Coordinates of C-alpha atoms in Angstrom, one line a residue:
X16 CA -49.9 -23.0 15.2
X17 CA -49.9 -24.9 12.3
X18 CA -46.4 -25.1 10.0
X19 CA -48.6 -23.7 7.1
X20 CA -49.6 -21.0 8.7
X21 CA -46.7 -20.3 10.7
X22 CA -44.7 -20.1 7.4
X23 CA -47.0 -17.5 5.8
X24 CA -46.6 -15.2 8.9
X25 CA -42.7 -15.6 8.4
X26 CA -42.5 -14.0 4.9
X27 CA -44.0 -10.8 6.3
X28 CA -41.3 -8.2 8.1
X29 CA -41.0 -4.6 9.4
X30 CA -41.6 -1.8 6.8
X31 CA -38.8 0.6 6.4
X32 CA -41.3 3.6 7.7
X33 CA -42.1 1.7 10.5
X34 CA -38.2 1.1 11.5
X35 CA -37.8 5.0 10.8
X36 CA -41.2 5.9 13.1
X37 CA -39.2 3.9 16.0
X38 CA -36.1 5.7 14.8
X39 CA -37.7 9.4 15.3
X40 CA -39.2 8.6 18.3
X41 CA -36.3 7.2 20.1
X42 CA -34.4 10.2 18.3
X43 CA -37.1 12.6 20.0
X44 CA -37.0 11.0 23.4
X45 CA -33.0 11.3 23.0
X46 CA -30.3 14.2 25.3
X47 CA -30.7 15.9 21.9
X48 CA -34.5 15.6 21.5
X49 CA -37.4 17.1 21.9
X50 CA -37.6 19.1 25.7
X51 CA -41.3 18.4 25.5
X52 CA -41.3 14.7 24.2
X53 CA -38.4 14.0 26.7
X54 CA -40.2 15.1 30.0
X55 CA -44.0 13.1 29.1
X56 CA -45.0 9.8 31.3
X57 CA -47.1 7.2 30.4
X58 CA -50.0 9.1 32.6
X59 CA -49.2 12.4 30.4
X60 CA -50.0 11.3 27.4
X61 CA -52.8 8.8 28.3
X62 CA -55.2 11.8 27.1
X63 CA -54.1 12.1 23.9
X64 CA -53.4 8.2 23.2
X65 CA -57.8 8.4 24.1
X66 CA -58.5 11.4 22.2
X67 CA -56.4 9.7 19.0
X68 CA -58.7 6.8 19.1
X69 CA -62.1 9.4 18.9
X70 CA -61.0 11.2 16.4
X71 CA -59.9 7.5 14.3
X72 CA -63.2 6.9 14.9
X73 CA -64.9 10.4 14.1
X74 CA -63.1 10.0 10.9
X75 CA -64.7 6.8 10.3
X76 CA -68.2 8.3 11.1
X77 CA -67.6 10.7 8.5
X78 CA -66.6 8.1 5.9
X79 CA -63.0 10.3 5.5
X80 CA -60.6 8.0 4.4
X81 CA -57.9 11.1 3.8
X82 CA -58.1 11.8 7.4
X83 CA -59.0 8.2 8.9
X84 CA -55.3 7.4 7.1
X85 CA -54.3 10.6 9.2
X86 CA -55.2 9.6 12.0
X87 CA -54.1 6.4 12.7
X88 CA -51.0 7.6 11.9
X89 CA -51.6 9.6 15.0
X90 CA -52.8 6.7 16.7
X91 CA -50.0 4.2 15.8
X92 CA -47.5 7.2 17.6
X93 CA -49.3 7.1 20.8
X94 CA -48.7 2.8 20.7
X95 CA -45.1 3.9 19.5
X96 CA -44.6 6.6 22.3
X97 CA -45.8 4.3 25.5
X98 CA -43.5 1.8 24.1
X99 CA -40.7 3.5 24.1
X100 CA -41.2 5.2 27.4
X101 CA -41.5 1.2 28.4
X102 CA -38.3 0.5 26.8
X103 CA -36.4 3.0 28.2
X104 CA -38.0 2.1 32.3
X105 CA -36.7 -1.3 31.0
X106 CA -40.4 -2.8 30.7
X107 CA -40.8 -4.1 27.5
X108 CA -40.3 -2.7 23.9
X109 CA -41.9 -1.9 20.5
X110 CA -41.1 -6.1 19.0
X111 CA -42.8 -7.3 22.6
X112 CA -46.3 -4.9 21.9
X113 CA -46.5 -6.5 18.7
X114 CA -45.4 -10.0 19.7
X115 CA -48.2 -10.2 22.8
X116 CA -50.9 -9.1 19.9
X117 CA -49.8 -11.6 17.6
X118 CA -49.5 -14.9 20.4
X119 CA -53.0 -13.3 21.6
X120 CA -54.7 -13.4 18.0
X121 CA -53.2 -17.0 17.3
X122 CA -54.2 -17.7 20.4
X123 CA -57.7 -17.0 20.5
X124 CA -58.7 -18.1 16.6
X125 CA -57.8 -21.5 16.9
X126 CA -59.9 -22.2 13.7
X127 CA -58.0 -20.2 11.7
X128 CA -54.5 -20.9 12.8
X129 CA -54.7 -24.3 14.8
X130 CA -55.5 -28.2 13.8
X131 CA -59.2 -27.5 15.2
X132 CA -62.3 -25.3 14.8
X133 CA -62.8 -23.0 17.8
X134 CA -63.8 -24.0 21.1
X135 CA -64.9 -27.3 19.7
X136 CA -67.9 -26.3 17.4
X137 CA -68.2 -28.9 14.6
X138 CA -68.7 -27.8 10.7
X139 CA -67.1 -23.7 8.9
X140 CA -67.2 -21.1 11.9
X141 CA -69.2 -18.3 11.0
X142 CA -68.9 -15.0 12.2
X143 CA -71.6 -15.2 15.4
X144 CA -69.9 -18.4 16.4
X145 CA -66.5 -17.3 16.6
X146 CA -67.7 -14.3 18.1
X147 CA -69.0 -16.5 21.3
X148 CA -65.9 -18.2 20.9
X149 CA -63.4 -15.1 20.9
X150 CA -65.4 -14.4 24.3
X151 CA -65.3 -17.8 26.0
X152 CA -61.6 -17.5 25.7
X153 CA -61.3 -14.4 27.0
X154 CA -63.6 -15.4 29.8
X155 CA -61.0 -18.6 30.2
X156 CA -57.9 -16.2 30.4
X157 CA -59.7 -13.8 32.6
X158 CA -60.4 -16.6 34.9
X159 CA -56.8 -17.7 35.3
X160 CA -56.0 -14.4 37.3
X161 CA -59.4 -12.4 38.4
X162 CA -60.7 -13.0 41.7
X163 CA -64.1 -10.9 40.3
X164 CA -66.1 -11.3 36.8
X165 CA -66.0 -7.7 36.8
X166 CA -62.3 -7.6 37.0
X167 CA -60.1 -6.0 34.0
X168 CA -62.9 -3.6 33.0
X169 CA -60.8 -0.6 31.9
X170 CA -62.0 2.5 34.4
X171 CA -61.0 4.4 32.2
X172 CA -63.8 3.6 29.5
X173 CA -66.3 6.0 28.9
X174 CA -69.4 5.5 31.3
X175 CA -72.0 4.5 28.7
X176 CA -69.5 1.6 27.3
X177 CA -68.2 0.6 30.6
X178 CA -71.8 0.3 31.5
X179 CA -72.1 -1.8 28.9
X180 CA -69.3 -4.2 29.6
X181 CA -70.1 -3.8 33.6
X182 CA -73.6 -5.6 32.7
X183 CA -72.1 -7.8 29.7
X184 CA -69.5 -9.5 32.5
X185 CA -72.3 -9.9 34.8
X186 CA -74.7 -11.6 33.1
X187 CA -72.2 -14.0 32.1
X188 CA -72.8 -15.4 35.2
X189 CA -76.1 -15.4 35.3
X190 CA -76.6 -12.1 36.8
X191 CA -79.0 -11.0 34.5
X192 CA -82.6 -10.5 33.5
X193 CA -84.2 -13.6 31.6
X194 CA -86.4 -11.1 29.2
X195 CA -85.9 -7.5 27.2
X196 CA -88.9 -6.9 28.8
X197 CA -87.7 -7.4 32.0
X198 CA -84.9 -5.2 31.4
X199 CA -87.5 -2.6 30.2
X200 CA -89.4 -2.4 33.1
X201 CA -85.9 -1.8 35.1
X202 CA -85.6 1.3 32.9
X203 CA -88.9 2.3 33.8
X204 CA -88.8 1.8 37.6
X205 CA -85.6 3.9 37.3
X206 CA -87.2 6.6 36.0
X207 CA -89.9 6.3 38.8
X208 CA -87.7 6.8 41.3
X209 CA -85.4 9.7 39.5
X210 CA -89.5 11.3 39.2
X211 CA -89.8 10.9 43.1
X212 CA -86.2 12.6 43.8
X213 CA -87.4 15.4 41.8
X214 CA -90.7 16.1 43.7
X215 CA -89.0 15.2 46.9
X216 CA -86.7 18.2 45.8
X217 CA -89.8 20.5 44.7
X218 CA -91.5 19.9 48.1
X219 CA -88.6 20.9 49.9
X220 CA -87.8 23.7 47.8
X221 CA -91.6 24.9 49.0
X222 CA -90.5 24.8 52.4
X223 CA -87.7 26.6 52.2
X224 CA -89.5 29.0 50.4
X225 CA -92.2 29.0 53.1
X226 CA -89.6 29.3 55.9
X227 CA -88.4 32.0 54.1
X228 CA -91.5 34.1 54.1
X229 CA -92.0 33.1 58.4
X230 CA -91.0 35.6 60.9
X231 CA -87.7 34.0 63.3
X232 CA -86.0 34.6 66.2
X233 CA -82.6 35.9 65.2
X234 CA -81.1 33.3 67.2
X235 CA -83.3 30.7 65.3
X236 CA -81.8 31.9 61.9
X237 CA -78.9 30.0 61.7
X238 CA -79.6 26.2 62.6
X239 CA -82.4 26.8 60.0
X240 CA -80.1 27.6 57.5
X241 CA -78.1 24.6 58.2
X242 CA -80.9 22.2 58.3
X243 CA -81.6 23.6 55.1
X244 CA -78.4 23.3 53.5
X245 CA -78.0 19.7 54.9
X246 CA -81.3 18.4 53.5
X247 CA -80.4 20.3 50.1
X248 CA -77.3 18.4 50.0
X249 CA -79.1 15.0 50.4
X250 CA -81.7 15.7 48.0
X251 CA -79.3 16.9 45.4
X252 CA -77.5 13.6 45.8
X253 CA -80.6 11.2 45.8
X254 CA -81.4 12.7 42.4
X255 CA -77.7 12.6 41.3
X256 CA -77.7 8.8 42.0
X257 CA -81.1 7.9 40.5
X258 CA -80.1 9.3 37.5
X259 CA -76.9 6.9 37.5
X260 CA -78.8 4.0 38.1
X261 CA -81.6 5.7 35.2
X262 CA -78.3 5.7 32.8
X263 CA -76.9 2.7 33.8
X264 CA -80.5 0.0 33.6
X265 CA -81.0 2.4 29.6
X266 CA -77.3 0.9 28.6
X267 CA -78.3 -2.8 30.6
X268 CA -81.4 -2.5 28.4
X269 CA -79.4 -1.6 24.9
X270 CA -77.1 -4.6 25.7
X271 CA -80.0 -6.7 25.9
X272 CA -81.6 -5.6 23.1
X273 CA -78.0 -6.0 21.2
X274 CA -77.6 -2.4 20.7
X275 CA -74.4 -0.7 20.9
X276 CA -75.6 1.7 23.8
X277 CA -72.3 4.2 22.6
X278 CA -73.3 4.1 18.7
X279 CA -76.8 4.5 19.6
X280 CA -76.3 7.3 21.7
X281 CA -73.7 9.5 19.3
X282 CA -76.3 8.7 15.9
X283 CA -78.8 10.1 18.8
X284 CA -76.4 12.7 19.0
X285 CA -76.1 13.8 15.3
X286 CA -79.7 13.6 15.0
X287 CA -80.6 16.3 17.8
X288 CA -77.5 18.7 16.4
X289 CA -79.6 18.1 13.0
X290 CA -82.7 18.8 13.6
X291 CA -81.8 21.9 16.2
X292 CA -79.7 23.9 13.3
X293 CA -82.4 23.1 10.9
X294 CA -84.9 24.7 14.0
X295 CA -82.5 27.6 13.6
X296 CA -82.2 27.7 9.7
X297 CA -85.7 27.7 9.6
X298 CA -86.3 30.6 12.2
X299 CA -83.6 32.5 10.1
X300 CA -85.4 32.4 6.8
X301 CA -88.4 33.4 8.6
X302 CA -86.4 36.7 9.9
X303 CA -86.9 35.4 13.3
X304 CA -85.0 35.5 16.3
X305 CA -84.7 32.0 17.6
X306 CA -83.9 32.4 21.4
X307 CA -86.4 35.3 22.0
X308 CA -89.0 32.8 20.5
X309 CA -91.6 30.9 23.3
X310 CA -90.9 27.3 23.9
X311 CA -94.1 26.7 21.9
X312 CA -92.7 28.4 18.8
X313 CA -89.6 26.5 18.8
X314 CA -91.5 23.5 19.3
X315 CA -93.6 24.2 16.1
X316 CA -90.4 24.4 14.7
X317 CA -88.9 20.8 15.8
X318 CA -92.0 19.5 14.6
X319 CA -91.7 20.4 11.1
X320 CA -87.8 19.7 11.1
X321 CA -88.7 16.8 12.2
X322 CA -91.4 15.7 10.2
X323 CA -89.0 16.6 7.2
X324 CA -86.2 14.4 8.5

């Protein structure tokens, strides 16, 4: 790091509120603290340090800066909290959190805070080249310790983003399609196969049906029935894994398309919940009961709700 720079990081230190945040949860963690604070593990409170980061970015969706201000309040405790569970298993503490951030940031913008521009590009950085550059570092770093491309993907992630990032890794090695298109038509042979599951599962449905209907010898009755379950079992997991690899080629396609397969798929959310309470706005004014209408009612009723979107 530069001495400018490393001089303008010097003048800033630790707000008083944040010294008292540390204070209150090492006061809450204390012989004299909270009985429910005291007894949590970092696998405890995993659930709530996740849900804290939807609803930072619910609040963000919404454009709610009183809440958004809320919760990453809420959010900054969680970071607090596993810290000082650390600290007291004699891991690390709250000053070596913020310290790995900060030597990972200077680390990886070497453009901002070094003698160089970033992984050697010539003339200003703009934001799409320093984007490729954050990842070629990472990819460096990762390197250094993983024994797969694959490796330090959070498990964790939801399934659509690790989807995402499971793809992203692997085609930066090459394992990828050369064309959207190409990517497209994975989507699309996907969906073939998820469409011969289901019939696979219709036909044998029709045989148990017809088995059903045949006269059997009592003694005959009860390998039948566990043929049948057997093949129901398989059939129910052919289709369960066709429509994994249907989910997972839509998110391979999103990334290639350089869509955020997550955002795309909550606005996708919002605009179903709209349009279906407008269907049942609509059916209201009409003094209509929306369930007991037929399917092609209510899809008159999409229709116009849609139209007027």
């Amino acid at each position: 790091m530069s001495d400018e720079y490393a001089g303008s990081l010097s003048k800033f230190t630790m707000t008083a509120r944040l010294r008292d945040l540390l204070a209150i949860m090492e006061r809450l963690r204390g012989v004299d603290g909270c009985p429910w604070d005291r007894v949590q593990t970092f696998a405890s409170i995993a659930p709530y340090t996740v849900e804290e980061s939807y609803e930072v970015a619910d609040a963000i969706e919404r454009g709610d800066m009183v809440h958004l201000k809320d919760e990453l309040g809420d959010l900054l405790f969680q970071v607090v909290f596993h810290a000082r569970i650390a600290e007291e298993g004699g891991h690390f503490d709250f000053d070596a959190v913020a310290a790995a951030i900060c030597d990972k940031l200077v680390r990886r913008h070497p453009h901002v805070f070094g003698d160089g521009p970033a992984s050697g590009v010539k003339g200003p950085v703009t934001a799409a080249v320093q984007s490729v550059a954050w990842e070629e570092l990472k990819a460096r770093e990762r390197a250094a310790e993983a024994t797969s491309a694959l490796d330090g993907v959070p498990l964790a992630l939801p399934a659509l983003m690790r989807a995402f990032k499971i793809s992203k890794r692997a085609a930066r090695v090459g394992f990828d399609f050369e064309r959207p298109q190409e990517t497209a038509d994975k989507v699309a042979e996907e969906l073939a196969e998820v469409r011969e599951a289901v019939d696979l599962a219709a036909a044998a449905s029709d045989r148990d049906a017809a088995d059903d209907d045949r006269p059997a010898a009592d003694d005959d009755r009860p390998a039948a029935d566990s043929d049948r379950a057997i093949d129901t079992g398989a059939t129910s997991r052919k289709i369960f894994e066709e429509v994994g690899d249907l989910l997972f080629a839509a998110a391979n396609l999103a990334r290639k398309l350089d869509v955020d397969a997550e955002a795309a798929l909550r606005a996708a959310n919002v605009k179903f919940e709209r349009r279906f309470r407008g269907m049942e706005r609509l059916a209201a004014q009409r003094g209509e009961n929306f369930e007991a209408l037929s399917l092609a009612a209510q899809e008159a009723l999409w229709q116009e709700v849609k139209r007027a979107d």
